[in-house]
XYZ file of C-alpha atoms in Angstrom:
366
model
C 0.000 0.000 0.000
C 1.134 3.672 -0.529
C -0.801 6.514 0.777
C -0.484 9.564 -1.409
C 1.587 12.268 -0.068
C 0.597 13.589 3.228
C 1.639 17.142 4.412
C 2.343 15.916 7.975
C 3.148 12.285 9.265
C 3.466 11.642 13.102
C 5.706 8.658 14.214
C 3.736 7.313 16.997
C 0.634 7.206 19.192
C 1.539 8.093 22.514
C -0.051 10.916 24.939
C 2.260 13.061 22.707
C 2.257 11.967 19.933
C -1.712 11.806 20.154
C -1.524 15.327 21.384
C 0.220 16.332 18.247
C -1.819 15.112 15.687
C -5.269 16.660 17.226
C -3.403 20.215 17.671
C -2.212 19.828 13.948
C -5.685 18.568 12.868
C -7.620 21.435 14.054
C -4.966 24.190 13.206
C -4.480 22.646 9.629
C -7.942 21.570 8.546
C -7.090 21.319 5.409
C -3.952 19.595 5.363
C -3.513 16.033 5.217
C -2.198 14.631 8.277
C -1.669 10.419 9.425
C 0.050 8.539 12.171
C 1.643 5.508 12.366
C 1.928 3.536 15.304
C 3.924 0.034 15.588
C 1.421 -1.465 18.182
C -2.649 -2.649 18.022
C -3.752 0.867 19.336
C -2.889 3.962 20.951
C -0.383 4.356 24.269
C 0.689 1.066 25.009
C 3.913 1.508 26.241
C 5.263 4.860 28.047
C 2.096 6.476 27.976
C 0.348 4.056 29.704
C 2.920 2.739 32.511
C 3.116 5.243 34.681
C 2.349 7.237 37.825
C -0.741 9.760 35.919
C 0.643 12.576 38.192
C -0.080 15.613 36.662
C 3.297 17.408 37.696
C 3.644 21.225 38.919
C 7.231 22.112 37.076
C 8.937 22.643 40.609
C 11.514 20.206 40.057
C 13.815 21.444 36.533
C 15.825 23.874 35.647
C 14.107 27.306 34.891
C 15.496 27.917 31.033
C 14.387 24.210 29.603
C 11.507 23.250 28.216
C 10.789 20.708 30.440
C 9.876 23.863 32.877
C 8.866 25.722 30.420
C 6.035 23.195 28.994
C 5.145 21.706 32.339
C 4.382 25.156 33.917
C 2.247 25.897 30.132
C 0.745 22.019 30.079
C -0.842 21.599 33.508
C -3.253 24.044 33.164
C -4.008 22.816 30.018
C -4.474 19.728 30.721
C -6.431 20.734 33.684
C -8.830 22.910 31.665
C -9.027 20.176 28.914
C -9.965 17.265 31.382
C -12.745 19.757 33.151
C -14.249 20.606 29.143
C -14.853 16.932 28.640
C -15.301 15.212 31.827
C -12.126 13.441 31.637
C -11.418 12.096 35.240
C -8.808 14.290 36.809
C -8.055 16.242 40.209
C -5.811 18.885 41.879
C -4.579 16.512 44.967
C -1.395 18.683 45.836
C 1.536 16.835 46.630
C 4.002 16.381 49.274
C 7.759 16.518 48.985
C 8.782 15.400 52.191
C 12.330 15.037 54.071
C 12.398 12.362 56.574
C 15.449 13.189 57.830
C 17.599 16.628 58.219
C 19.731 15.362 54.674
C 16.382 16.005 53.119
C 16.280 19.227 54.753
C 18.797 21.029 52.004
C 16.640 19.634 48.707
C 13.417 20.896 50.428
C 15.269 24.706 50.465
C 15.918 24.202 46.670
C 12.462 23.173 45.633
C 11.210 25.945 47.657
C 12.906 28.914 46.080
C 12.524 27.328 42.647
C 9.049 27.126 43.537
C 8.558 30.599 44.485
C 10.612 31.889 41.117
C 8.361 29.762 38.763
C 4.962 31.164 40.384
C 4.066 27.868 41.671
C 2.217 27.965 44.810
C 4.412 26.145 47.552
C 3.980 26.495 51.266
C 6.778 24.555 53.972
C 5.461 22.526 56.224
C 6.733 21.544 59.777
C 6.612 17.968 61.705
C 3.080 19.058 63.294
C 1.688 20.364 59.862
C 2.407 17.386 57.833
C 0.833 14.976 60.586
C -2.587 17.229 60.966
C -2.721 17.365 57.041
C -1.681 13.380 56.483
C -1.760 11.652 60.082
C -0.445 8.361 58.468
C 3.127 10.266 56.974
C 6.184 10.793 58.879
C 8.252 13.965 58.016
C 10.429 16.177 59.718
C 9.426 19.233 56.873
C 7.910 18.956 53.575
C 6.408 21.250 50.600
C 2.903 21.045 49.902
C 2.585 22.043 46.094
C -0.858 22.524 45.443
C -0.854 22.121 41.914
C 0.072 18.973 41.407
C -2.157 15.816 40.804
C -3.579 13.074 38.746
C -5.456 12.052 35.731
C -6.922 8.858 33.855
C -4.478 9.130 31.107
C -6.301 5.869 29.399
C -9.840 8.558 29.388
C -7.359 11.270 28.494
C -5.374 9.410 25.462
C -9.170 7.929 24.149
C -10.023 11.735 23.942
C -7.065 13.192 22.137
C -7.666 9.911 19.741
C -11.259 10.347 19.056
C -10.642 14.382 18.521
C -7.936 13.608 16.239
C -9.825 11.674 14.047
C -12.916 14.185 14.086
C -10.411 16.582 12.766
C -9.788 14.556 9.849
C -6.355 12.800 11.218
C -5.755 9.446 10.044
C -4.037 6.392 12.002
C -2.349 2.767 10.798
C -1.815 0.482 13.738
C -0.063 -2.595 14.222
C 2.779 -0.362 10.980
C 6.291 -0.016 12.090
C 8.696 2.285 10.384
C 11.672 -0.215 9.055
C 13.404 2.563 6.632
C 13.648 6.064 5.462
C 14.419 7.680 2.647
C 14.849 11.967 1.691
C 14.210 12.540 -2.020
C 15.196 16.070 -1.369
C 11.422 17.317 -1.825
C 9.633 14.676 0.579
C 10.217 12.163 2.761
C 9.460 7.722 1.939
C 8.733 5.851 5.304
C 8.503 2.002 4.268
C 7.234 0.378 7.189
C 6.344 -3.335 7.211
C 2.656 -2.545 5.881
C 2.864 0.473 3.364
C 4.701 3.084 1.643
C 4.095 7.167 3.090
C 5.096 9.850 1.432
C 5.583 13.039 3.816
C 6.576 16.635 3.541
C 7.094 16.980 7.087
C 7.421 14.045 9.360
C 7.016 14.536 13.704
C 8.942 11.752 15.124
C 7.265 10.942 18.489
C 7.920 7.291 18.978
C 8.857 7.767 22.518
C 11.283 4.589 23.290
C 11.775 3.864 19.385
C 12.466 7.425 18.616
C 16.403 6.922 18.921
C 15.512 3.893 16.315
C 13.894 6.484 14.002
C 16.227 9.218 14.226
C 18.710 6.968 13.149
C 16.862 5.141 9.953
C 16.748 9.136 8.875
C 20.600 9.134 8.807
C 21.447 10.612 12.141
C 24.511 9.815 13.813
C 22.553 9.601 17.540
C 25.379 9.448 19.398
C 27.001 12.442 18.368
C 23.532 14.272 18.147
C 23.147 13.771 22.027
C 20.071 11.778 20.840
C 21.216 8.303 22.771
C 18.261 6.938 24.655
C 18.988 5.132 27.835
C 15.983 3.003 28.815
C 15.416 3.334 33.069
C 13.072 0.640 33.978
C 10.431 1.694 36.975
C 8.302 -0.662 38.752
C 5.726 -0.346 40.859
C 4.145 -1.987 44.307
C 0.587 -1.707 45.755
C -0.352 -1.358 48.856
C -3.016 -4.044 50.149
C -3.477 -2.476 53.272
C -6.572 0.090 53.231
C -4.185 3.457 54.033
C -6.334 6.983 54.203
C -4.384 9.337 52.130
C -5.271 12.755 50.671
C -1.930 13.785 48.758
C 0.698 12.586 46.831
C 3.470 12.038 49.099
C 7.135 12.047 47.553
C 10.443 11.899 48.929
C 12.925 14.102 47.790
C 14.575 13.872 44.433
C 17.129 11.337 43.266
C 19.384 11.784 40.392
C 17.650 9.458 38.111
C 14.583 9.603 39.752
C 12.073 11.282 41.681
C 12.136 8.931 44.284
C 9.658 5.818 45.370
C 6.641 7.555 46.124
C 3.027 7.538 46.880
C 0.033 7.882 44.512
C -3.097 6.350 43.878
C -5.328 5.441 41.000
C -8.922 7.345 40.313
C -10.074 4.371 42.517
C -7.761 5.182 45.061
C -5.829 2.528 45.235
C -2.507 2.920 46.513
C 0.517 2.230 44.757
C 4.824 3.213 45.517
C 7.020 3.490 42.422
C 8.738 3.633 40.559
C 12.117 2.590 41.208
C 14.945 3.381 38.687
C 17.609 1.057 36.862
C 18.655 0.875 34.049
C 18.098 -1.932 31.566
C 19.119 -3.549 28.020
C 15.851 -5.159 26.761
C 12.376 -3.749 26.897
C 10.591 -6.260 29.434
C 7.597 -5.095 31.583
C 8.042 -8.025 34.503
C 8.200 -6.917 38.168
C 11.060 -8.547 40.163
C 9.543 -9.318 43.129
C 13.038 -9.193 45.154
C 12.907 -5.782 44.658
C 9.835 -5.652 47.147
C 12.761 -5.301 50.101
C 13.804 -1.990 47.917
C 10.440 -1.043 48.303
C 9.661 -1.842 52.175
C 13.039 0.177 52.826
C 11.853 3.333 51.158
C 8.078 2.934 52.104
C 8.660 2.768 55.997
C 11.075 5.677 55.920
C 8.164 8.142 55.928
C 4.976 5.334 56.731
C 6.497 3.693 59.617
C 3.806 1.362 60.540
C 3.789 -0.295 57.398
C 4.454 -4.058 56.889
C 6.032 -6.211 53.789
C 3.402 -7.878 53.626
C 1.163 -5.146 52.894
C 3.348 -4.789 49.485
C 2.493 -6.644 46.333
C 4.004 -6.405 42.722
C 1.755 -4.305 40.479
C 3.020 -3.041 36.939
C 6.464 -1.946 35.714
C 7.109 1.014 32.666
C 10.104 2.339 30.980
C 11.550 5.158 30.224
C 13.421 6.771 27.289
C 16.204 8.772 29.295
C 18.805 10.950 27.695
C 21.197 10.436 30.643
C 23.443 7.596 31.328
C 23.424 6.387 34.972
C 25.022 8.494 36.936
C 24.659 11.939 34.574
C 22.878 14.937 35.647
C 19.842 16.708 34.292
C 18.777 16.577 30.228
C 16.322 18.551 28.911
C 13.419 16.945 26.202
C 14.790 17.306 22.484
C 12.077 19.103 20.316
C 14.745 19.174 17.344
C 13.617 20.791 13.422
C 16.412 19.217 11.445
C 17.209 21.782 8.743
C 20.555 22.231 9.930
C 21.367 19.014 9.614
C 19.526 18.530 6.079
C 16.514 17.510 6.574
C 13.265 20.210 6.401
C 10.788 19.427 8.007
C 11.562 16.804 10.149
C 11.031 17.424 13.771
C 12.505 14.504 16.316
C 11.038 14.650 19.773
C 13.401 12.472 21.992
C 13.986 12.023 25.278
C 10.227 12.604 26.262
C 10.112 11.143 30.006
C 8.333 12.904 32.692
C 6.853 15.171 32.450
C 5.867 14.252 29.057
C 2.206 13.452 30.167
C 1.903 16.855 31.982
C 3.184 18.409 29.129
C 1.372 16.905 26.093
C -0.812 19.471 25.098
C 1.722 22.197 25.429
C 4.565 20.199 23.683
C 1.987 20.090 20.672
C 1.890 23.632 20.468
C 5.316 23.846 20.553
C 5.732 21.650 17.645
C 2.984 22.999 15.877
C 4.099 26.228 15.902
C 7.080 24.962 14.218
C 5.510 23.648 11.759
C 3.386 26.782 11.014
């Protein structure tokens, strides 16, 4: 099969890449615009293997876009949910220290807090026990912003929208080469033949994958994913919490923490490591990893209250042990190829920031 030649083709049906084809479907009504996706539907693997925490921004550095489009997508993605009666709410979170270590981290968060505009108030011993009796903190931030959201309700949304606009999707098609005629692009996947004039490549852990069918040396783009496996443990015992309750930051991670489904069921994760294959198993000796970080700030809490749940991965820039890298939202020209746009490295918050990341790459476009 060979579609005739479309003016925009998105690699990939994630939140994102979801998000990207409904903003270019109702800014471009008359353009012809498709997406490919190499599973049997929509957000199968990153989008839907994760904590849904709808983040507040407080935790990047100021000049990236990862601030930059989580400060712009949560209130988005707040207003969108409350338009279509998407199931989502403002919980607030707690960053807590449970020990005077913590104490340091907590002063950083604050004042980036404070210089973003995000609402953040410091909490002592007594104030964290009358808000969450069950949570043990010496100090903690309550951002208010934060929260959660039914990404599967969310992603079935930005689908069905897409398509009203005229958007058209191939499942179960996996991009297996690439070829720039100088005018257009030829993506042969193992169904059809497309023909593009601008291509978005959002294919979240295959992205690095794509980049390089285009012709991209990765490594020496900075464009090197590093999958960092996270899995997750529920918590069978019936717990009465209000907020999301994190620990402070890690280097790869933002720590084991607590959040809950729109059924409130309690779940920790994720944990971090890094892995070679794609496999979405939980190792159940990591429950003891779990227990350790779990009874640091709910101390009455046994192992057996901990069962495996689900685990997800993530598409990291950094190598174990680097510090902070920002998304890549990357036009090509420079490199010789118009109108390709790679989006790499999209980990959290990449759910938070859907709807403004498709701005971003719309505007590009436009």
């Amino acid at each position: 099969m060979t579609w005739d030649t479309v003016d925009v083709f998105v690699i990939g049906a994630g939140v994102v890449g979801l998000a990207v084809a409904r903003e270019l479907g109702k800014r471009f009504p008359r353009k012809i615009i498709g997406v490919v996706e190499r599973n049997r539907t929509y957000g199968l693997e990153v989008s839907s293997r994760n904590s849904e925490v709808i983040h507040s921004g407080i935790y990047y550095p100021g000049d990236t876009l990862k601030t930059r489009l989580c400060l712009e997508g949560k209130q988005r993605l707040y207003e969108y949910c409350a338009k279509r009666s998407i199931p989502c709410r403002q919980t607030g979170k707690l960053i807590i220290a449970t020990d005077e270590a913590g104490l340091g981290k907590l002063d950083v968060l604050e004042r980036q807090g404070k210089e973003y505009g995000i609402p953040v108030e410091r909490l002592t011993r007594k104030r964290v026990a009358e808000m969450e009796p069950n949570i043990s903190a010496v100090e903690a931030l309550f951002v208010r912003d934060s929260g959660q959201v039914d990404v599967h309700r969310l992603m079935q949304s930005l689908f069905f929208e897409a398509r009203e606009a005229g958007v058209d999707f191939v499942f179960d098609s996996e991009i297996q080469a690439v070829e720039y005629t100088g005018s257009f692009y030829k993506l042969h996947s193992n169904r059809e033949v497309i023909q593009a004039l601008n291509v978005v490549n959002c294919a979240g852990l295959g992205a690095e994958k794509v980049a390089q069918l285009l012709g991209l040396d990765t490594e020496r783009c900075g464009y090197r994913l590093h999958p960092c496996k996270g899995e997750y443990f529920r918590i069978k015992k019936k717990l009465s919490v209000k907020h999301l309750v994190y620990p402070v930051p890690k280097v790869n991670s933002l720590g084991i923490h607590l959040s809950f489904d729109m059924q409130d069921r309690i779940r920790l994760g994720p944990n971090a490591y890094y892995v070679d294959n794609i496999d979405y198993g939980v190792d159940e000796s990591h429950i003891d990893e779990f227990y350790d970080a779990a009874v640091a700030y709910l101390p009455f809490i046994q192992k057996g209250d901990l069962a495996p749940d689900f685990a997800g991965i993530r598409p990291k820039l950094q190598r174990p042990g680097e510090s902070f890298r920002d998304f890549v939202i990357a036009q090509e020209s420079s490199r010789g190829y118009p109108g390709w746009i790679n989006l790499i490295g999209i980990e959290s918050p990449g759910l938070t920031s859907s709807l403004a990341i498709a701005e971003y790459v719309a505007a590009i476009l436009s």
